mmCIF file of C-alpha atoms in Angstrom:
data_model
loop_
_atom_site.group_PDB
_atom_site.id
_atom_site.type_symbol
_atom_site.label_atom_id
_atom_site.label_comp_id
_atom_site.label_asym_id
_atom_site.label_seq_id
_atom_site.Cartn_x
_atom_site.Cartn_y
_atom_site.Cartn_z
ATOM 1 C CA MET A 239 109.667 51.683 210.946
ATOM 2 C CA ASP A 240 107.868 51.442 214.201
ATOM 3 C CA THR A 241 104.361 49.215 213.718
ATOM 4 C CA LYS A 242 103.336 50.195 217.354
ATOM 5 C CA ILE A 243 102.640 53.721 215.761
ATOM 6 C CA THR A 244 99.124 54.264 214.472
ATOM 7 C CA PRO A 245 97.019 56.555 213.237
ATOM 8 C CA ASP A 246 93.999 55.821 215.652
ATOM 9 C CA ALA A 247 94.432 58.951 217.977
ATOM 10 C CA ILE A 248 94.615 61.115 215.047
ATOM 11 C CA MET A 249 91.746 59.254 213.166
ATOM 12 C CA GLN A 250 89.728 59.774 216.764
ATOM 13 C CA ILE A 251 90.049 62.967 217.036
ATOM 14 C CA GLY A 252 89.982 63.819 213.560
ATOM 15 C CA MET A 253 86.354 61.794 213.046
ATOM 16 C CA GLY A 254 85.315 63.283 216.342
ATOM 17 C CA PHE A 255 82.250 64.815 214.992
ATOM 18 C CA TRP A 256 80.699 61.691 214.353
ATOM 19 C CA SER A 257 80.646 60.789 217.797
ATOM 20 C CA ALA A 258 79.426 64.250 219.249
ATOM 21 C CA LYS A 259 76.503 64.769 216.951
ATOM 22 C CA THR A 260 75.161 60.933 217.453
ATOM 23 C CA LEU A 261 75.425 62.122 221.366
ATOM 24 C CA LEU A 262 73.782 65.367 220.617
ATOM 25 C CA VAL A 263 71.086 63.867 218.680
ATOM 26 C CA ALA A 264 70.237 61.470 221.041
ATOM 27 C CA VAL A 265 69.350 64.165 223.540
ATOM 28 C CA GLU A 266 67.991 66.178 221.480
ATOM 29 C CA LEU A 267 65.310 63.363 220.814
ATOM 30 C CA GLY A 268 64.873 62.456 224.494
ATOM 31 C CA LEU A 269 66.605 59.145 223.849
ATOM 32 C CA PHE A 270 68.088 59.036 227.714
ATOM 33 C CA THR A 271 64.943 60.548 229.425
ATOM 34 C CA LEU A 272 62.734 58.086 227.624
ATOM 35 C CA LEU A 273 65.022 54.936 228.878
ATOM 36 C CA ASP A 274 64.881 56.503 232.537
ATOM 37 C CA SER A 275 61.502 54.466 233.439
ATOM 38 C CA SER A 276 62.372 51.074 232.004
ATOM 39 C CA PRO A 277 65.036 49.577 229.618
ATOM 40 C CA LEU A 278 63.386 48.895 226.058
ATOM 41 C CA ASP A 279 64.406 47.001 223.031
ATOM 42 C CA ALA A 280 65.326 48.474 219.775
ATOM 43 C CA GLN A 281 62.078 48.308 217.712
ATOM 44 C CA THR A 282 60.123 50.073 220.769
ATOM 45 C CA LEU A 283 62.722 52.268 221.294
ATOM 46 C CA ALA A 284 62.879 53.305 217.793
ATOM 47 C CA GLU A 285 59.125 53.332 217.401
ATOM 48 C CA ARG A 286 59.059 55.688 220.551
ATOM 49 C CA LEU A 287 61.748 58.216 219.111
ATOM 50 C CA GLY A 288 60.001 58.109 215.636
ATOM 51 C CA ILE A 289 63.309 57.069 214.106
ATOM 52 C CA HIS A 290 63.186 54.959 210.981
ATOM 53 C CA PRO A 291 64.587 51.398 211.180
ATOM 54 C CA ARG A 292 67.032 51.447 208.817
ATOM 55 C CA SER A 293 70.041 52.785 210.846
ATOM 56 C CA ALA A 294 68.221 52.648 214.626
ATOM 57 C CA ARG A 295 70.143 49.526 215.672
ATOM 58 C CA ASP A 296 73.395 51.012 214.774
ATOM 59 C CA PHE A 297 72.333 54.291 216.465
ATOM 60 C CA PHE A 298 71.704 52.463 219.642
ATOM 61 C CA ASP A 299 74.865 50.423 219.458
ATOM 62 C CA ALA A 300 76.718 53.179 218.585
ATOM 63 C CA LEU A 301 76.108 54.673 221.951
ATOM 64 C CA VAL A 302 76.618 51.431 223.427
ATOM 65 C CA ALA A 303 80.329 51.458 221.986
ATOM 66 C CA LEU A 304 80.571 55.184 223.160
ATOM 67 C CA GLY A 305 79.624 54.003 226.586
ATOM 68 C CA LEU A 306 76.677 56.041 226.470
ATOM 69 C CA LEU A 307 74.029 53.184 226.780
ATOM 70 C CA GLU A 308 74.174 49.513 228.162
ATOM 71 C CA ARG A 309 72.558 46.619 226.586
ATOM 72 C CA HIS A 310 71.525 43.580 228.471
ATOM 73 C CA ASN A 311 69.433 40.772 226.457
ATOM 74 C CA GLU A 312 68.764 43.291 223.810
ATOM 75 C CA GLN A 313 67.400 45.672 226.026
ATOM 76 C CA TYR A 314 68.907 49.152 226.220
ATOM 77 C CA CYS A 315 69.383 51.008 229.634
ATOM 78 C CA ASN A 316 70.886 54.245 230.640
ATOM 79 C CA THR A 317 74.400 54.101 231.797
ATOM 80 C CA GLN A 318 75.099 55.608 235.532
ATOM 81 C CA GLU A 319 76.614 58.842 233.877
ATOM 82 C CA THR A 320 73.798 59.293 231.457
ATOM 83 C CA GLU A 321 70.981 58.585 233.805
ATOM 84 C CA ARG A 322 72.283 60.993 236.194
ATOM 85 C CA PHE A 323 73.329 63.972 233.666
ATOM 86 C CA LEU A 324 71.174 63.199 230.736
ATOM 87 C CA VAL A 325 67.443 62.762 231.726
ATOM 88 C CA ARG A 326 65.375 65.613 231.682
ATOM 89 C CA GLY A 327 64.317 67.383 234.834
ATOM 90 C CA LYS A 328 67.068 66.037 237.374
ATOM 91 C CA LEU A 329 68.958 68.052 239.383
ATOM 92 C CA GLU A 330 72.521 67.578 237.627
ATOM 93 C CA TYR A 331 70.817 67.541 234.128
ATOM 94 C CA VAL A 332 73.773 69.317 231.479
ATOM 95 C CA GLY A 333 71.526 67.931 228.678
ATOM 96 C CA GLY A 334 69.840 71.716 228.194
ATOM 97 C CA PHE A 335 73.726 73.159 227.292
ATOM 98 C CA LEU A 336 74.156 70.328 224.976
ATOM 99 C CA GLU A 337 70.824 70.946 223.080
ATOM 100 C CA MET A 338 72.173 74.502 222.841
ATOM 101 C CA ALA A 339 75.256 73.021 221.468
ATOM 102 C CA ASN A 340 73.244 70.919 219.074
ATOM 103 C CA ALA A 341 71.216 73.786 217.890
ATOM 104 C CA ARG A 342 73.794 76.702 217.684
ATOM 105 C CA LEU A 343 77.279 75.744 218.317
ATOM 106 C CA TYR A 344 77.616 72.684 216.073
ATOM 107 C CA PRO A 345 77.222 74.430 212.889
ATOM 108 C CA PHE A 346 78.932 77.937 213.969
ATOM 109 C CA TRP A 347 82.019 75.534 214.491
ATOM 110 C CA GLY A 348 81.976 74.701 210.840
ATOM 111 C CA SER A 349 83.370 78.094 210.594
ATOM 112 C CA LEU A 350 86.276 77.749 212.948
ATOM 113 C CA THR A 351 88.441 78.370 210.097
ATOM 114 C CA GLN A 352 87.292 81.927 209.199
ATOM 115 C CA GLY A 353 86.938 82.275 212.670
ATOM 116 C CA LEU A 354 90.829 82.122 213.272
ATOM 117 C CA GLN A 355 91.755 83.747 210.248
ATOM 118 C CA THR A 356 89.270 86.969 210.663
ATOM 119 C CA GLY A 357 89.341 86.882 214.930
ATOM 120 C CA GLN A 358 85.711 88.152 214.547
ATOM 121 C CA PRO A 359 82.690 85.570 216.463
ATOM 122 C CA GLN A 360 81.107 83.156 213.884
ATOM 123 C CA ASN A 361 77.690 83.152 215.473
ATOM 124 C CA GLU A 362 74.528 84.908 214.929
ATOM 125 C CA ALA A 363 76.478 88.092 214.431
ATOM 126 C CA LYS A 364 77.680 87.354 211.624
ATOM 127 C CA ASN A 365 74.208 88.302 210.120
ATOM 128 C CA GLY A 366 73.926 91.098 212.351
ATOM 129 C CA GLU A 367 71.448 89.012 215.117
ATOM 130 C CA ASN A 368 72.364 88.698 218.435
ATOM 131 C CA PHE A 369 71.323 85.408 220.617
ATOM 132 C CA PHE A 370 71.257 86.819 224.079
ATOM 133 C CA THR A 371 68.946 89.591 223.103
ATOM 134 C CA ALA A 372 66.345 86.649 221.200
ATOM 135 C CA LEU A 373 66.654 84.662 224.426
ATOM 136 C CA TYR A 374 66.206 86.874 227.231
ATOM 137 C CA ALA A 375 62.752 87.666 225.308
ATOM 138 C CA ASP A 376 61.625 84.790 225.445
ATOM 139 C CA SER A 377 60.688 83.757 228.803
ATOM 140 C CA ASP A 378 60.563 79.934 228.518
ATOM 141 C CA ARG A 379 63.799 79.575 226.368
ATOM 142 C CA LEU A 380 65.400 81.615 228.966
ATOM 143 C CA LYS A 381 64.139 79.362 231.899
ATOM 144 C CA THR A 382 65.723 76.602 230.178
ATOM 145 C CA PHE A 383 68.455 78.142 229.128
ATOM 146 C CA LEU A 384 68.921 79.120 233.010
ATOM 147 C CA LYS A 385 68.376 75.561 234.065
ATOM 148 C CA SER A 386 70.998 74.226 231.749
ATOM 149 C CA MET A 387 73.391 76.852 233.446
ATOM 150 C CA THR A 388 72.216 74.927 236.702
ATOM 151 C CA GLY A 389 72.827 71.602 235.465
ATOM 152 C CA LEU A 390 76.413 72.643 233.678
ATOM 153 C CA SER A 391 77.541 74.528 237.062
ATOM 154 C CA ILE A 392 76.277 72.057 239.643
ATOM 155 C CA GLY A 393 79.514 70.159 240.625
ATOM 156 C CA ALA A 394 81.698 73.272 240.427
ATOM 157 C CA ALA A 395 79.001 74.689 242.944
ATOM 158 C CA LYS A 396 79.473 72.032 245.198
ATOM 159 C CA ALA A 397 83.209 71.981 245.010
ATOM 160 C CA ILE A 398 82.867 75.594 246.145
ATOM 161 C CA ALA A 399 80.715 74.873 248.662
ATOM 162 C CA ALA A 400 82.691 72.488 250.204
ATOM 163 C CA LYS A 401 86.407 74.013 249.477
ATOM 164 C CA PHE A 402 86.138 77.650 249.952
ATOM 165 C CA PRO A 403 86.422 78.723 254.053
ATOM 166 C CA TRP A 404 83.007 79.492 254.096
ATOM 167 C CA SER A 405 83.398 79.865 258.247
ATOM 168 C CA GLU A 406 85.011 82.916 258.159
ATOM 169 C CA TYR A 407 82.225 84.870 256.360
ATOM 170 C CA LYS A 408 78.607 86.025 256.850
ATOM 171 C CA THR A 409 77.475 86.959 253.626
ATOM 172 C CA PHE A 410 78.087 86.274 249.666
ATOM 173 C CA ILE A 411 76.532 86.918 246.197
ATOM 174 C CA ASP A 412 77.068 84.970 242.799
ATOM 175 C CA ILE A 413 77.459 87.548 240.345
ATOM 176 C CA GLY A 414 75.802 86.538 236.745
ATOM 177 C CA THR A 415 73.776 83.623 238.793
ATOM 178 C CA ALA A 416 71.632 82.620 236.452
ATOM 179 C CA GLN A 417 69.259 80.201 237.977
ATOM 180 C CA GLY A 418 70.666 80.626 241.360
ATOM 181 C CA GLY A 419 72.642 77.101 241.532
ATOM 182 C CA LEU A 420 75.608 78.333 243.308
ATOM 183 C CA PRO A 421 74.175 80.575 245.744
ATOM 184 C CA VAL A 422 71.541 77.486 246.795
ATOM 185 C CA GLN A 423 74.403 74.723 247.077
ATOM 186 C CA VAL A 424 76.371 77.250 249.250
ATOM 187 C CA ALA A 425 73.553 77.966 251.537
ATOM 188 C CA LEU A 426 72.348 74.330 251.945
ATOM 189 C CA ALA A 427 75.915 73.612 253.024
ATOM 190 C CA HIS A 428 76.321 76.264 255.441
ATOM 191 C CA PRO A 429 73.581 77.580 257.001
ATOM 192 C CA HIS A 430 75.376 80.459 258.664
ATOM 193 C CA LEU A 431 75.195 82.212 255.881
ATOM 194 C CA SER A 432 72.824 84.506 253.768
ATOM 195 C CA GLY A 433 73.081 86.225 250.363
ATOM 196 C CA GLY A 434 71.558 86.240 246.851
ATOM 197 C CA GLY A 435 72.215 86.301 243.264
ATOM 198 C CA PHE A 436 72.607 89.329 240.886
ATOM 199 C CA ASP A 437 71.832 89.170 237.166
ATOM 200 C CA LEU A 438 69.565 90.864 235.141
ATOM 201 C CA PRO A 439 66.382 92.101 235.686
ATOM 202 C CA VAL A 440 64.546 89.513 233.644
ATOM 203 C CA VAL A 441 66.374 86.704 235.452
ATOM 204 C CA ARG A 442 64.335 87.260 238.908
ATOM 205 C CA PRO A 443 61.655 85.218 238.662
ATOM 206 C CA VAL A 444 63.310 82.044 237.379
ATOM 207 C CA PHE A 445 66.148 82.704 240.441
ATOM 208 C CA GLU A 446 63.074 83.360 242.847
ATOM 209 C CA GLU A 447 61.490 80.089 241.840
ATOM 210 C CA TYR A 448 64.327 78.126 242.250
ATOM 211 C CA VAL A 449 65.411 79.408 245.501
ATOM 212 C CA ASN A 450 61.823 78.992 246.745
ATOM 213 C CA SER A 451 61.560 75.467 245.405
ATOM 214 C CA ASN A 452 65.087 74.717 247.902
ATOM 215 C CA GLY A 453 63.211 76.648 251.165
ATOM 216 C CA LEU A 454 65.813 79.434 250.809
ATOM 217 C CA SER A 455 63.573 82.752 249.841
ATOM 218 C CA GLN A 456 64.576 83.693 253.730
ATOM 219 C CA ARG A 457 68.210 83.536 252.901
ATOM 220 C CA LEU A 458 68.728 84.048 249.343
ATOM 221 C CA GLN A 459 67.719 87.228 247.576
ATOM 222 C CA PHE A 460 67.980 88.464 244.013
ATOM 223 C CA PHE A 461 69.558 91.873 243.017
ATOM 224 C CA ALA A 462 69.015 93.108 239.693
ATOM 225 C CA GLY A 463 71.402 94.853 237.449
ATOM 226 C CA ASN A 464 74.053 94.611 234.677
ATOM 227 C CA PHE A 465 77.284 94.457 236.029
ATOM 228 C CA PHE A 466 79.156 96.558 232.959
ATOM 229 C CA SER A 467 76.462 99.680 233.756
ATOM 230 C CA ASP A 468 75.581 99.282 237.612
ATOM 231 C CA SER A 469 77.510 98.938 240.627
ATOM 232 C CA LEU A 470 77.906 95.351 242.316
ATOM 233 C CA PRO A 471 76.101 94.369 245.417
ATOM 234 C CA VAL A 472 78.057 94.517 248.568
ATOM 235 C CA ALA A 473 78.739 91.406 250.515
ATOM 236 C CA ASP A 474 81.666 89.486 252.322
ATOM 237 C CA VAL A 475 82.201 87.033 249.385
ATOM 238 C CA LEU A 476 81.611 87.978 245.453
ATOM 239 C CA VAL A 477 81.706 84.732 242.956
ATOM 240 C CA MET A 478 82.368 85.235 239.291
ATOM 241 C CA GLY A 479 81.446 81.941 237.877
ATOM 242 C CA HIS A 480 81.698 81.542 233.827
ATOM 243 C CA ILE A 481 81.696 85.265 233.492
ATOM 244 C CA LEU A 482 85.448 86.621 233.077
ATOM 245 C CA HIS A 483 86.029 83.911 229.999
ATOM 246 C CA ASP A 484 83.374 85.656 228.176
ATOM 247 C CA TRP A 485 85.185 89.299 227.476
ATOM 248 C CA ASN A 486 88.144 90.662 226.318
ATOM 249 C CA LEU A 487 91.180 91.573 228.876
ATOM 250 C CA ASP A 488 90.107 95.548 229.547
ATOM 251 C CA GLU A 489 86.547 94.347 230.499
ATOM 252 C CA LYS A 490 88.009 91.822 232.530
ATOM 253 C CA LEU A 491 89.809 93.950 234.543
ATOM 254 C CA MET A 492 87.227 96.317 234.856
ATOM 255 C CA LEU A 493 84.972 93.652 236.387
ATOM 256 C CA LEU A 494 87.624 92.452 238.720
ATOM 257 C CA THR A 495 88.339 96.237 239.655
ATOM 258 C CA LYS A 496 84.401 96.573 240.228
ATOM 259 C CA ALA A 497 84.479 93.703 242.735
ATOM 260 C CA TYR A 498 87.445 94.891 244.860
ATOM 261 C CA GLY A 499 85.635 98.225 244.781
ATOM 262 C CA ALA A 500 82.236 96.509 246.438
ATOM 263 C CA LEU A 501 84.099 94.218 249.029
ATOM 264 C CA PRO A 502 84.638 95.331 252.244
ATOM 265 C CA SER A 503 88.555 94.870 254.072
ATOM 266 C CA GLY A 504 88.801 91.419 254.454
ATOM 267 C CA GLY A 505 85.941 90.323 251.863
ATOM 268 C CA ALA A 506 87.140 87.612 249.119
ATOM 269 C CA LEU A 507 86.166 87.361 245.345
ATOM 270 C CA ILE A 508 85.822 83.524 243.879
ATOM 271 C CA VAL A 509 86.808 83.199 240.123
ATOM 272 C CA TYR A 510 85.920 80.149 238.696
ATOM 273 C CA ASP A 511 86.126 78.518 234.823
ATOM 274 C CA ALA A 512 87.557 75.925 232.809
ATOM 275 C CA ILE A 513 90.981 77.505 233.950
ATOM 276 C CA ILE A 514 93.451 76.403 231.619
ATOM 277 C CA ASP A 515 96.862 74.948 233.238
ATOM 278 C CA ASP A 516 99.471 77.423 233.542
ATOM 279 C CA ASN A 517 101.525 75.003 230.905
ATOM 280 C CA ARG A 518 98.511 74.898 228.206
ATOM 281 C CA CYS A 519 98.667 71.493 227.255
ATOM 282 C CA GLU A 520 96.549 69.698 229.558
ATOM 283 C CA ASN A 521 93.223 70.962 229.996
ATOM 284 C CA ALA A 522 92.062 70.435 226.497
ATOM 285 C CA PHE A 523 88.466 71.423 227.614
ATOM 286 C CA GLY A 524 89.476 75.094 228.618
ATOM 287 C CA LEU A 525 91.565 75.434 225.548
ATOM 288 C CA LEU A 526 88.805 74.670 223.067
ATOM 289 C CA MET A 527 86.307 76.783 225.375
ATOM 290 C CA SER A 528 88.393 79.664 224.493
ATOM 291 C CA LEU A 529 87.991 78.509 220.819
ATOM 292 C CA ASN A 530 84.512 78.718 221.896
ATOM 293 C CA MET A 531 84.549 82.222 222.848
ATOM 294 C CA LEU A 532 86.335 82.797 219.616
ATOM 295 C CA ILE A 533 82.830 81.670 218.119
ATOM 296 C CA GLU A 534 80.553 83.415 220.363
ATOM 297 C CA THR A 535 82.062 86.955 221.342
ATOM 298 C CA PRO A 536 84.105 89.830 219.824
ATOM 299 C CA GLY A 537 86.745 89.652 222.425
ATOM 300 C CA GLY A 538 86.815 86.836 224.889
ATOM 301 C CA PHE A 539 88.984 83.919 226.058
ATOM 302 C CA ASP A 540 89.756 81.474 228.438
ATOM 303 C CA TYR A 541 92.616 81.383 230.710
ATOM 304 C CA THR A 542 95.235 80.026 233.281
ATOM 305 C CA GLY A 543 95.309 80.282 236.634
ATOM 306 C CA ALA A 544 98.563 82.285 236.581
ATOM 307 C CA ASP A 545 96.668 84.756 234.153
ATOM 308 C CA CYS A 546 93.649 85.163 236.889
ATOM 309 C CA ILE A 547 96.120 85.464 239.731
ATOM 310 C CA GLU A 548 98.041 88.126 237.727
ATOM 311 C CA TRP A 549 94.880 89.991 237.096
ATOM 312 C CA MET A 550 93.963 89.858 240.347
ATOM 313 C CA ARG A 551 97.139 90.958 242.066
ATOM 314 C CA SER A 552 96.734 94.087 239.680
ATOM 315 C CA VAL A 553 93.552 95.446 241.096
ATOM 316 C CA GLY A 554 94.685 94.943 244.728
ATOM 317 C CA PHE A 555 93.765 91.211 245.772
ATOM 318 C CA CYS A 556 96.140 89.705 247.587
ATOM 319 C CA GLU A 557 96.527 86.207 249.538
ATOM 320 C CA LEU A 558 95.795 84.474 246.485
ATOM 321 C CA GLN A 559 95.315 81.069 245.814
ATOM 322 C CA GLN A 560 93.888 78.163 243.105
ATOM 323 C CA GLN A 561 92.281 74.998 243.673
ATOM 324 C CA HIS A 562 90.737 72.531 241.521
ATOM 325 C CA LEU A 563 87.252 71.740 241.729
ATOM 326 C CA THR A 564 85.766 69.193 239.567
ATOM 327 C CA GLY A 565 86.566 68.072 235.911
ATOM 328 C CA SER A 566 88.054 70.774 233.613
ATOM 329 C CA GLU A 567 86.917 73.394 236.425
ATOM 330 C CA SER A 568 88.805 75.436 238.912
ATOM 331 C CA MET A 569 88.998 78.499 240.891
ATOM 332 C CA VAL A 570 91.371 81.375 242.097
ATOM 333 C CA PHE A 571 90.168 83.791 244.880
ATOM 334 C CA GLY A 572 91.554 86.269 246.695
ATOM 335 C CA ILE A 573 91.509 88.584 249.927
ATOM 336 C CA LYS A 574 90.734 92.571 249.482
#
């Protein structure tokens, strides 16, 4: 018997919900935001967060062991990562997405077995409700959600601004733009470009506020519409980020066809997502995101770079390339 083989990795994955929920609750309570101003000892931290003393120290020390907090002389403080990404109000804050995951996705994933057996969503749709209908009807909640999308996508947006050959183009539009995180990063990096973002009309004030706060209102504008029922706006470059994975194959191909039709000859389409590696064995986040599409959508799924290239080629794109962006994110782009 090989005594070097242990069940440690299996147990870590199998009980991974322990660490996930510990992080999600810390974000929910605003722990990392509280520590932005100064380090705090366990008693003070527990009092300010409203945590009972029984397990407060275990909670904080578990976050230390998970690499999410540091402890020096019994004072707790953020790590470089949590200071940058989990303090509310900062540009790269991803906690908004984690708050949504805590409130919605965490309980829904408890029904993964039923999702796999039925192929049906396991979210609000099971009760005849629609999360996005309720979300878009609440302006404050929508603003928070759209801001969280910026935090989630900001790394990929900066990478696209740096890696795509923008010098060859003059205009661009981000399809499904949310708050406008990608257009802002691209415009900041390339002063010769103008364009904007396309999304549902209710998103306009959130987009315009964010663009104005970055001093880009003269170069970036909002285009209102529904990418299923309306034509896409015309620009030299169109971008679809975290869009295609929401839809089934026919819908994916329809969106790609609409993008091809909206582009001028020589124009480009950029698609980015947590694109799965072609061997489907390395990008665990992308594969788990595809399972999340099972939980959240009637037909959505994530895909490999080879899949995306094949689909884009089938609707007419050529000179197709794939490039890694950051973390689990990659882009595929092609020319009309």
